Amino acid sequence: MTIDHAGIVGAGGWGTALAILLGSKGIPVKLWGNEPDLIAEFAQTRENRPFLPGVRIPDCVEPTDDLAATADAPLILVVTPSKAIRSVAARLAAAKPRPGSPILSCTKGIEFETGLRMTQLLAETLPDHPVAALSGPSHAEEVSRGAPTAVVLASAEPAVAEELQSLFSTGTFRPYTSPDVAGVELGGALKNIFAIAAGICDGLGLGDNSKAALVTRSLAELIRLGVALGGKRETFQGLSGVGDLMVTCFSRHSRNRGLGERLGRGESLEAATASSRMVAEGVPTTRSAERLARSLGIDTPIIDTMRDVLFEKLPPHDALLQLLARHPRAEEE
Amino acid sequence: MTIDHAGIVGAGGWGTALAILLGSKGIPVKLWGNEPDLIAEFAQTRENRPFLPGVRIPDCVEPTDDLAATADAPLILVVTPSKAIRSVAARLAAAKPRPGSPILSCTKGIEFETGLRMTQLLAETLPDHPVAALSGPSHAEEVSRGAPTAVVLASAEPAVAEELQSLFSTGTFRPYTSPDVAGVELGGALKNIFAIAAGICDGLGLGDNSKAALVTRSLAELIRLGVALGGKRETFQGLSGVGDLMVTCFSRHSRNRGLGERLGRGESLEAATASSRMVAEGVPTTRSAERLARSLGIDTPIIDTMRDVLFEKLPPHDALLQLLARHPRAEEE
């Protein structure tokens, strides 16, 4: 199998950044988005102004509003918000993609109704295709500008992971391979919940000491739940676990941390999300993760508290003080 | 043993913040500093202007320039820069502190000549005293203002750790106990090296993706060397490991990160350190850690590179690109 072109399903910031990355290597890409007006604008201006203003989209990237146009490619990237994945996968399946062509999930989330990770959902809907996941600390804007970035490419099939690694590698974009698809996906999905909590800490002005304590306990909770859900502990110590958690909790760019900051300043969830085109995946992931944790009997105080803040109107200030006060006496308890 | 007053050796930001913390609980403190003029000013203005401007020093804290005045206390905190610890400990020993009174190290460092941690050095010089270490993500300025903070109090003697925990606990300052003195001290000391590297990343403007990759590998390197030096893996996953590492690498307040940022912008080490009263412990710790790692045969590429930047004039830009390019193909290699 030689991957000499690709289809990208989802033309938000990350889908476009990956299109630019492949395009910069001369690899033709069909980039699908669901808003015909925007797609026509990208094609004309060679720029994704809402998400990546000022970055030129290479000529070999062809924006399209026809999902079936991506199905013929020897590789399909799925980069839509998590809640759109199931319907997009069904539409892709109907367009009959080439049997055996890999489907790469670049979306971070867990389906609420089923508890499925994105690659599980894709494998269910597109059973004749190997699946893989791309995750790790990678702001789209930085990747689109060529800032040095390291990510993880996970697949149960080593040959698939290695071929994708070679396809995506550039002088500044370095994918590592991993066989732990569950761990890589769970790290990427769960960290968004903790980023909202860290953002609330910022919005309340509690300070760096509080935030460090919160993020330390977030990592422990991420590992506890992630291992129970089938991920490997070592994966959570790596780029797609602690690496992605740190950058999301501390970066000015992070949309989930930013959402938390607005909540911490007193905005409602509706107000804080209404003003952005970007989807804060931590919000739906909180519900999915809380449900999974409860079904497995795993102790997840931070996730539970975030659920109360996001969906039960627990005031963020009370939530954070409650979390910070909930300390055992010895560190390893 | 009842600890009803304390001596604090070292009147920089952290020593003063801990004096304010104990003083706010009504515990009398003798706070020693080695600059008589400054000590006289603290006593008169009730403020440590160079380090903690605007924070009032409680009346029960008595600044003193007589080191022997701290020796009579049932608890002595040592909070000087690491390179002063040996001489200060010898002077304390000469002042004959109460036998059996605990000595608490709040200093983060490793002695270059001997490779000793601070509590090892103190135990050698003051053999009739139990030793303990306080570490964790705790900017002095935030602690002095009562921002919520969690730290680790480590002692090989559980009764000592528990008594100190009770002594220092307030509604906002929460010490956990740990029996892993080596791990707690090593986490606190080693993280400063990686904070300099993270700061260089900032100074060069490499972006959050690069920094996340660097700090992820820093954590792995910290754990690898820390475990080889006798710390427990779980300790490095906690407040005094990953917690302190994160906040030091990402916080605006961190002096070690700040030093790295200035190096990254092109300043010399001399220029970057000359303008601050504060000691960046990461500089001497780099030499100590590199020597220990070499003697044990532990692979420490980031520490080695920082040694070359700090002491061998390796340009920071070359150093970081060299580190970021040094990637294996699979994440767990």
XYZ file of C-alpha atoms in Angstrom:
666
model
C 0.000 0.000 0.000
C 1.358 3.383 -0.905
C -0.353 6.449 0.460
C 0.076 9.062 -2.246
C -2.932 11.190 -1.388
C -5.376 11.607 1.482
C -8.888 12.626 2.372
C -9.442 14.775 5.444
C -12.919 14.839 6.946
C -13.283 18.027 8.954
C -11.957 21.471 8.018
C -11.639 23.077 11.443
C -8.282 24.207 12.793
C -6.758 20.778 13.284
C -8.042 19.244 10.033
C -6.742 22.242 8.123
C -3.375 22.180 9.920
C -2.934 18.512 8.994
C -3.936 19.303 5.399
C -1.307 22.042 5.322
C 1.271 19.653 6.790
C 0.635 16.972 4.152
C 0.252 19.580 1.432
C 3.626 21.080 2.328
C 5.130 17.653 1.514
C 3.433 17.708 -1.889
C 0.827 15.126 -0.924
C -2.543 15.904 -2.571
C -5.360 16.247 -0.040
C -9.123 16.548 -0.361
C -10.251 18.596 2.645
C -13.940 18.242 3.414
C -15.963 20.714 5.458
C -19.714 20.864 6.010
C -20.167 24.576 5.328
C -20.205 25.153 1.532
C -19.711 28.914 1.885
C -16.598 28.486 3.986
C -15.227 25.790 1.697
C -15.713 28.048 -1.322
C -13.909 30.816 0.557
C -10.971 28.530 1.462
C -10.683 27.468 -2.181
C -10.649 31.070 -3.337
C -8.524 32.737 -0.643
C -6.299 29.696 0.143
C -6.771 30.529 3.809
C -8.929 29.163 6.648
C -9.678 32.540 8.178
C -11.926 31.450 11.075
C -9.417 28.946 12.435
C -5.956 29.605 10.999
C -5.844 33.199 9.828
C -2.753 34.165 7.882
C -1.577 30.650 7.026
C -1.562 29.768 3.342
C -3.182 26.491 2.296
C -0.894 24.783 -0.280
C -2.166 24.365 -3.831
C -2.319 20.558 -3.628
C -4.980 20.813 -0.899
C -8.421 20.842 -2.497
C -11.251 22.032 -0.233
C -14.535 20.266 -0.960
C -18.057 20.147 0.424
C -18.662 16.671 -1.024
C -17.859 14.064 1.627
C -17.798 11.255 -0.952
C -14.846 12.988 -2.644
C -12.636 12.007 0.320
C -13.674 8.336 0.248
C -11.517 7.316 -2.699
C -8.239 8.155 -0.932
C -5.819 5.464 0.352
C -5.953 7.216 3.757
C -8.823 9.029 5.420
C -8.332 11.325 8.414
C -11.375 11.952 10.587
C -11.066 15.325 12.327
C -14.622 16.404 13.120
C -15.952 17.171 16.599
C -16.596 13.912 18.473
C -20.361 14.241 18.396
C -20.339 14.318 14.566
C -18.161 11.216 14.172
C -20.928 8.615 14.095
C -22.951 10.300 11.372
C -19.864 11.175 9.333
C -18.599 7.591 9.602
C -21.942 6.285 8.361
C -21.861 8.661 5.405
C -18.276 7.620 4.661
C -19.267 3.957 4.793
C -22.083 4.648 2.315
C -19.544 6.255 -0.042
C -17.639 2.925 -0.059
C -14.024 3.862 0.709
C -11.275 1.600 -0.685
C -11.248 -1.621 1.351
C -8.135 -1.823 3.512
C -7.377 1.884 3.474
C -6.575 3.106 6.984
C -8.859 5.467 8.865
C -6.945 7.817 11.170
C -8.843 9.450 14.011
C -7.533 12.875 15.011
C -10.556 13.605 17.212
C -10.410 13.571 21.018
C -13.557 12.302 22.668
C -15.656 9.414 24.018
C -19.191 8.719 22.764
C -21.617 9.240 25.646
C -24.266 6.688 24.736
C -21.849 3.803 24.118
C -18.667 4.769 25.981
C -16.748 4.035 22.777
C -13.482 5.704 21.878
C -13.327 7.304 18.434
C -11.359 4.472 16.802
C -13.751 1.911 18.296
C -16.673 3.790 16.832
C -14.943 4.072 13.451
C -13.998 0.376 13.448
C -17.604 -0.534 14.176
C -18.917 1.557 11.295
C -16.080 0.906 8.839
C -15.101 -2.683 9.635
C -12.966 -3.301 6.543
C -10.386 -0.690 7.504
C -7.484 -0.639 9.946
C -7.875 2.245 12.384
C -5.263 4.462 14.005
C -5.223 7.483 16.309
C -3.107 10.626 16.306
C -2.785 12.488 19.598
C -0.377 14.517 21.689
C 0.429 18.144 22.512
C -0.183 19.842 19.175
C -1.875 23.195 18.862
C -3.105 23.485 15.289
C -1.872 27.022 14.878
C 1.701 26.064 15.828
C 1.686 22.988 13.581
C 0.392 25.027 10.655
C 3.353 27.391 11.091
C 5.926 24.619 11.364
C 6.777 24.958 15.080
C 8.588 21.853 16.386
C 5.967 19.335 17.514
C 5.990 15.721 18.712
C 2.848 13.544 18.667
C 1.932 9.886 18.977
C 0.570 7.725 16.162
C -1.105 4.646 17.594
C -2.313 1.566 15.804
C -2.707 -2.069 16.765
C -1.036 -2.829 13.431
C 2.637 -1.794 13.579
C 2.921 -1.546 9.776
C 0.082 0.975 9.685
C 1.616 3.067 12.484
C 4.991 3.047 10.745
C 3.623 3.980 7.339
C 1.664 6.879 8.828
C 4.722 7.942 10.824
C 6.718 8.193 7.640
C 3.891 9.975 5.828
C 3.484 12.713 8.469
C 7.137 13.204 9.467
C 8.746 16.506 8.546
C 11.795 18.308 9.862
C 9.639 19.807 12.601
C 6.687 17.403 12.987
C 7.717 14.151 14.650
C 5.217 11.361 15.233
C 6.219 8.547 17.599
C 4.527 5.195 17.122
C 2.654 3.301 19.824
C 0.657 0.062 19.872
C -1.499 1.396 22.758
C -4.438 2.884 20.865
C -6.659 2.964 23.973
C -4.075 4.785 26.072
C -3.275 7.329 23.380
C -6.942 8.122 22.749
C -7.906 8.199 26.426
C -5.047 10.529 27.340
C -6.103 12.963 24.641
C -9.793 12.798 25.526
C -9.644 12.864 29.332
C -7.097 15.651 29.613
C -9.662 18.136 28.284
C -11.786 17.677 31.393
C -8.871 18.533 33.662
C -7.990 21.501 31.460
C -11.419 22.987 32.195
C -10.723 22.567 35.927
C -7.289 24.187 35.534
C -8.906 27.053 33.638
C -11.402 27.585 36.456
C -8.429 27.802 38.813
C -7.010 30.544 36.566
C -10.327 32.360 36.279
C -10.698 32.425 40.052
C -7.149 33.773 40.427
C -6.188 31.024 42.871
C -2.543 31.038 41.794
C 0.100 28.657 40.539
C 0.467 26.671 43.755
C -3.206 25.693 43.669
C -3.051 24.902 39.997
C 0.002 22.683 40.465
C -1.786 20.750 43.205
C -4.878 20.407 41.016
C -2.997 19.287 37.910
C -0.915 16.792 39.912
C -4.097 15.182 41.165
C -5.574 15.406 37.666
C -2.718 13.315 36.321
C -3.278 10.691 39.021
C -7.004 10.616 38.222
C -6.359 10.439 34.465
C -4.033 7.476 34.953
C -6.412 5.732 37.375
C -9.374 5.948 35.004
C -7.311 5.480 31.858
C -5.752 2.250 33.113
C -9.177 0.959 34.184
C -10.394 1.666 30.651
C -7.580 -0.343 29.058
C -4.768 2.144 28.489
C -1.193 1.450 29.527
C 0.276 3.360 32.439
C 3.443 4.173 30.452
C 1.396 5.791 27.701
C -0.108 8.227 30.209
C 3.420 9.187 31.294
C 4.202 10.180 27.732
C 3.279 12.810 25.167
C -0.381 11.886 24.847
C -0.828 11.772 28.649
C 1.183 14.076 30.878
C 2.555 16.028 27.890
C -0.834 16.893 26.477
C -2.283 17.445 29.975
C 0.399 19.968 30.886
C 0.233 22.018 27.744
C -3.559 22.062 27.781
C -3.709 23.106 31.424
C -1.071 25.832 31.113
C -1.275 27.137 27.546
C -2.942 30.393 26.592
C -4.056 28.707 23.346
C -6.090 25.893 24.895
C -9.796 26.180 24.236
C -10.775 23.894 27.122
C -8.598 25.777 29.611
C -9.965 29.007 28.181
C -13.535 27.814 28.675
C -12.753 26.998 32.309
C -11.201 30.422 32.800
C -14.417 32.087 31.620
C -16.487 29.880 33.916
C -14.156 30.791 36.778
C -14.736 34.471 36.036
C -18.462 33.949 36.407
C -19.732 33.369 32.875
C -22.377 30.712 32.296
C -21.529 27.659 30.198
C -23.874 28.951 27.505
C -22.209 32.364 27.385
C -18.702 30.903 27.521
C -19.318 28.530 24.615
C -21.564 30.747 22.469
C -18.826 33.162 21.481
C -16.483 30.598 19.924
C -16.667 28.537 16.749
C -14.369 26.018 18.380
C -15.775 23.018 20.186
C -14.499 22.476 23.744
C -14.460 18.659 23.730
C -13.969 18.583 27.491
C -17.649 19.371 28.003
C -19.127 16.239 26.399
C -16.130 14.165 27.523
C -16.924 15.043 31.145
C -20.317 13.358 30.868
C -18.907 10.320 29.062
C -16.011 9.881 31.476
C -18.151 10.332 34.571
C -20.531 7.664 33.324
C -17.699 5.235 32.533
C -16.004 5.858 35.875
C -19.244 5.239 37.741
C -19.918 2.026 35.852
C -16.418 0.769 36.719
C -16.456 2.010 40.312
C -13.392 4.238 39.827
C -12.924 7.210 42.173
C -12.845 10.387 40.049
C -13.466 13.404 42.292
C -12.251 15.997 39.792
C -14.335 14.619 36.907
C -17.377 14.349 39.196
C -16.915 17.934 40.326
C -16.578 19.152 36.737
C -19.819 17.383 35.870
C -21.514 19.248 38.717
C -20.071 22.568 37.523
C -20.953 22.046 33.850
C -24.346 20.371 34.178
C -25.617 20.920 37.731
C -24.770 24.597 38.205
C -22.318 24.022 41.076
C -20.566 27.405 41.460
C -16.956 27.073 40.200
C -15.541 28.757 43.292
C -17.213 26.248 45.629
C -16.158 23.411 43.346
C -12.475 24.291 43.388
C -12.262 24.959 47.113
C -14.060 21.665 47.704
C -11.484 19.875 45.548
C -8.481 21.603 47.083
C -9.754 20.907 50.606
C -10.250 17.218 49.885
C -6.774 16.112 50.879
C -5.655 12.961 52.580
C -2.912 13.329 55.167
C -0.256 11.178 53.529
C 0.603 11.759 49.879
C 0.206 8.189 48.728
C -3.271 7.676 50.169
C 8.300 17.099 72.238
C 6.174 20.156 71.685
C 7.244 22.642 69.072
C 6.138 25.987 70.431
C 8.631 28.148 68.607
C 11.056 27.830 65.707
C 14.319 29.121 64.299
C 14.530 29.840 60.577
C 17.967 30.020 59.016
C 17.716 32.059 55.834
C 15.633 35.203 55.307
C 15.125 35.098 51.543
C 11.672 34.806 50.012
C 10.960 31.238 51.086
C 12.399 31.538 54.602
C 10.397 34.711 55.156
C 7.202 33.178 53.725
C 7.525 30.229 56.114
C 8.173 32.646 59.000
C 5.005 34.530 58.046
C 3.079 31.242 57.854
C 4.163 30.124 61.335
C 3.834 33.641 62.695
C 0.257 33.854 61.430
C -0.486 30.858 63.662
C 0.984 32.702 66.642
C 4.151 30.590 66.716
C 7.177 32.708 67.719
C 9.965 32.555 65.147
C 13.548 33.783 65.106
C 14.343 34.561 61.460
C 18.050 34.729 60.722
C 19.572 36.472 57.747
C 23.222 37.199 57.003
C 22.822 40.852 56.051
C 22.577 42.974 59.243
C 21.280 46.031 57.382
C 18.427 44.090 55.808
C 17.563 42.365 59.065
C 17.406 45.740 60.837
C 15.131 46.986 58.062
C 12.812 43.950 58.340
C 12.592 44.493 62.095
C 11.720 48.127 61.647
C 9.410 48.010 58.631
C 7.943 44.509 59.285
C 8.400 43.826 55.590
C 10.930 41.896 53.474
C 11.004 44.383 50.640
C 13.569 42.715 48.365
C 11.734 39.374 48.292
C 8.138 39.801 49.489
C 7.190 43.437 49.057
C 3.869 44.415 50.557
C 3.453 41.439 52.881
C 3.473 42.227 56.604
C 5.737 40.119 58.837
C 3.756 39.204 61.995
C 4.910 40.604 65.331
C 5.903 37.215 66.731
C 8.564 36.849 64.018
C 11.828 38.304 65.281
C 14.426 39.026 62.586
C 17.973 38.480 63.833
C 21.502 38.567 62.443
C 22.778 36.234 65.182
C 22.684 32.656 63.918
C 23.114 31.256 67.438
C 19.786 32.836 68.375
C 17.988 30.258 66.216
C 19.790 27.295 67.776
C 17.791 27.161 70.985
C 14.488 26.438 69.197
C 12.793 22.998 69.290
C 12.688 23.140 65.461
C 15.173 24.666 63.051
C 14.339 25.318 59.401
C 17.259 25.615 57.006
C 16.305 27.784 54.027
C 19.570 29.177 52.688
C 20.861 28.669 49.150
C 22.303 25.163 48.787
C 25.898 26.293 48.524
C 25.660 27.965 51.957
C 24.203 24.926 53.732
C 27.461 23.285 54.764
C 28.939 26.351 56.416
C 25.645 27.303 58.035
C 25.195 23.767 59.371
C 28.684 23.861 60.873
C 27.948 27.181 62.560
C 24.647 25.800 63.850
C 26.409 22.739 65.227
C 28.880 24.997 67.012
C 25.935 26.838 68.608
C 24.820 23.514 70.121
C 21.142 23.235 69.219
C 18.888 21.222 71.574
C 19.670 17.525 71.086
C 16.789 15.760 69.384
C 15.235 18.885 67.892
C 14.336 18.290 64.232
C 16.143 20.094 61.426
C 13.873 20.778 58.449
C 15.507 21.420 55.085
C 13.528 23.728 52.803
C 16.419 24.110 50.352
C 16.468 22.440 46.926
C 19.883 21.313 45.803
C 22.617 18.670 45.699
C 26.152 19.342 46.944
C 28.546 19.113 44.000
C 31.649 17.818 45.777
C 29.891 15.020 47.652
C 26.644 14.393 45.718
C 24.795 14.695 49.033
C 21.201 15.819 49.302
C 20.535 18.647 51.746
C 19.161 16.414 54.527
C 22.124 14.049 54.119
C 24.498 16.955 54.511
C 22.597 18.247 57.560
C 22.476 14.796 59.158
C 26.224 14.477 58.694
C 26.922 17.813 60.364
C 24.164 17.666 63.006
C 24.037 13.934 63.822
C 21.943 14.224 67.007
C 18.915 15.567 65.173
C 16.192 13.950 63.094
C 16.048 15.552 59.634
C 13.088 16.256 57.373
C 12.511 17.946 54.016
C 9.763 20.260 52.804
C 9.203 20.443 49.038
C 6.507 20.826 46.423
C 4.980 23.509 44.198
C 5.037 26.532 46.468
C 5.947 29.977 45.257
C 6.912 31.989 48.321
C 4.917 35.022 47.268
C 1.691 33.006 46.993
C 2.278 31.240 50.313
C 2.949 34.550 52.044
C -0.432 35.804 50.808
C -2.326 32.675 51.834
C -3.059 31.238 48.371
C -4.076 27.554 48.588
C -0.919 25.439 48.490
C -0.105 21.747 48.937
C 3.420 20.533 49.733
C 5.140 17.376 50.944
C 6.811 16.950 54.318
C 9.166 14.011 54.251
C 10.933 12.304 57.106
C 12.159 8.801 57.735
C 10.538 9.152 61.168
C 6.735 9.215 60.787
C 6.227 10.957 64.137
C 8.440 13.837 63.020
C 6.615 14.180 59.692
C 3.248 14.166 61.430
C 4.222 16.707 64.059
C 5.578 19.065 61.395
C 2.453 18.508 59.287
C 0.305 19.630 62.173
C 2.592 22.566 62.933
C 2.507 23.948 59.373
C -1.107 23.183 58.438
C -3.440 26.124 57.968
C -6.749 26.475 56.151
C -4.839 27.125 52.937
C -1.419 25.480 53.452
C -1.620 21.702 53.368
C 1.448 19.552 53.878
C 1.194 15.858 52.975
C 3.540 13.475 54.732
C 5.907 11.092 52.978
C 8.554 8.654 54.192
C 10.500 9.069 50.919
C 12.971 11.805 51.853
C 15.249 11.043 48.897
C 12.429 11.220 46.356
C 10.973 14.428 47.757
C 14.356 16.168 47.833
C 15.445 14.902 44.411
C 12.187 15.949 42.742
C 12.553 19.447 44.112
C 16.233 19.739 43.209
C 16.262 18.169 39.740
C 13.197 19.965 38.433
C 15.083 23.270 38.477
C 17.420 22.011 35.750
C 14.488 21.193 33.478
C 12.883 24.531 34.255
C 15.937 26.274 32.812
C 15.524 24.194 29.637
C 11.804 25.039 29.477
C 12.672 28.704 29.914
C 15.134 28.535 27.032
C 12.302 27.099 24.936
C 10.205 30.151 25.892
C 13.028 32.589 25.231
C 13.567 31.146 21.768
C 9.831 31.403 21.033
C 9.605 27.750 20.022
C 5.987 27.422 21.162
C 3.870 25.280 23.439
C 4.114 22.095 21.364
C 7.896 22.068 21.679
C 7.729 22.879 25.346
C 5.270 20.064 25.997
C 7.576 17.604 24.239
C 10.562 18.881 26.209
C 8.817 18.784 29.598
C 7.422 15.297 28.927
C 10.934 14.051 28.314
C 12.158 16.035 31.313
C 9.758 14.132 33.550
C 11.007 10.814 32.174
C 14.607 11.890 32.751
C 13.846 13.166 36.263
C 12.244 9.840 37.177
C 15.053 7.814 35.608
C 17.787 9.632 37.509
C 15.709 10.089 40.661
C 14.964 6.373 40.957
C 18.643 5.545 40.350
C 19.507 7.916 43.210
C 17.121 6.187 45.621
C 13.793 8.019 45.231
C 10.515 6.181 44.767
C 8.795 6.336 41.408
C 5.447 7.211 43.009
C 6.970 10.234 44.723
C 8.029 11.649 41.361
C 4.423 11.282 40.129
C 3.285 13.483 42.990
C 3.483 17.069 44.170
C 7.245 17.170 44.668
C 7.879 15.572 41.246
C 5.525 16.251 38.357
C 3.613 18.913 40.309
C 6.660 21.007 41.065
C 8.120 20.341 37.595
C 4.999 21.597 35.837
C 4.566 24.767 37.815
C 8.249 25.604 37.589
C 8.354 25.037 33.834
C 5.171 27.003 33.108
C 4.910 29.692 35.778
C 5.793 33.307 35.207
C 7.090 33.437 38.799
C 9.748 30.738 38.469
C 13.271 32.063 38.774
C 14.867 29.060 37.068
C 12.459 29.196 34.128
C 13.019 32.941 34.007
C 16.774 32.456 33.876
C 16.364 30.046 30.963
C 14.129 32.533 29.156
C 16.854 35.183 29.367
C 19.467 32.717 28.117
C 17.120 31.836 25.259
C 16.860 35.504 24.358
C 20.615 35.678 24.044
C 21.817 36.934 27.429
C 24.952 35.397 28.938
C 24.680 33.410 32.167
C 26.576 36.182 33.936
C 24.193 38.870 32.705
C 21.096 36.778 33.373
C 22.083 36.046 36.980
C 23.688 39.387 37.870
C 20.444 41.338 37.891
C 18.618 39.223 40.467
C 19.089 38.794 44.210
C 17.481 35.383 43.898
C 19.601 32.283 43.454
C 18.648 30.032 40.530
C 19.431 26.672 42.151
C 19.143 24.909 38.791
C 22.603 26.199 37.822
C 24.658 24.429 40.518
C 22.229 21.474 40.516
C 22.978 20.910 36.823
C 26.631 20.256 37.609
C 25.833 18.039 40.591
C 23.223 16.016 38.728
C 25.348 15.576 35.631
C 28.209 14.265 37.769
C 25.938 11.845 39.651
C 24.295 10.619 36.431
C 27.693 10.000 34.856
C 28.950 8.083 37.866
C 25.850 5.866 37.786
C 25.776 5.465 33.996
C 22.282 6.985 33.665
C 21.297 8.517 30.312
C 20.435 12.196 30.907
C 20.500 14.034 27.577
C 18.632 17.119 28.824
C 20.825 17.554 31.908
C 23.949 17.009 29.802
C 22.783 19.609 27.293
C 22.005 22.113 30.038
C 25.516 21.617 31.420
C 26.899 22.430 27.980
C 24.715 25.543 27.735
C 25.513 26.811 31.231
C 29.192 25.939 31.461
C 30.475 25.204 27.960
C 28.892 28.057 26.017
C 26.763 25.825 23.787
C 24.333 28.257 22.104
C 20.828 27.722 23.575
C 19.236 27.596 20.125
C 21.524 24.770 18.984
C 20.994 22.998 22.296
C 17.211 22.957 22.064
C 17.053 21.944 18.432
C 19.537 19.169 19.183
C 17.317 17.940 22.024
C 14.088 18.176 20.051
C 15.637 16.356 17.097
C 16.895 13.497 19.265
C 13.778 11.375 18.997
C 13.473 7.640 18.840
C 10.822 6.295 16.494
C 8.624 4.497 19.015
C 7.489 6.338 22.115
C 8.566 3.756 24.634
C 12.159 3.481 23.426
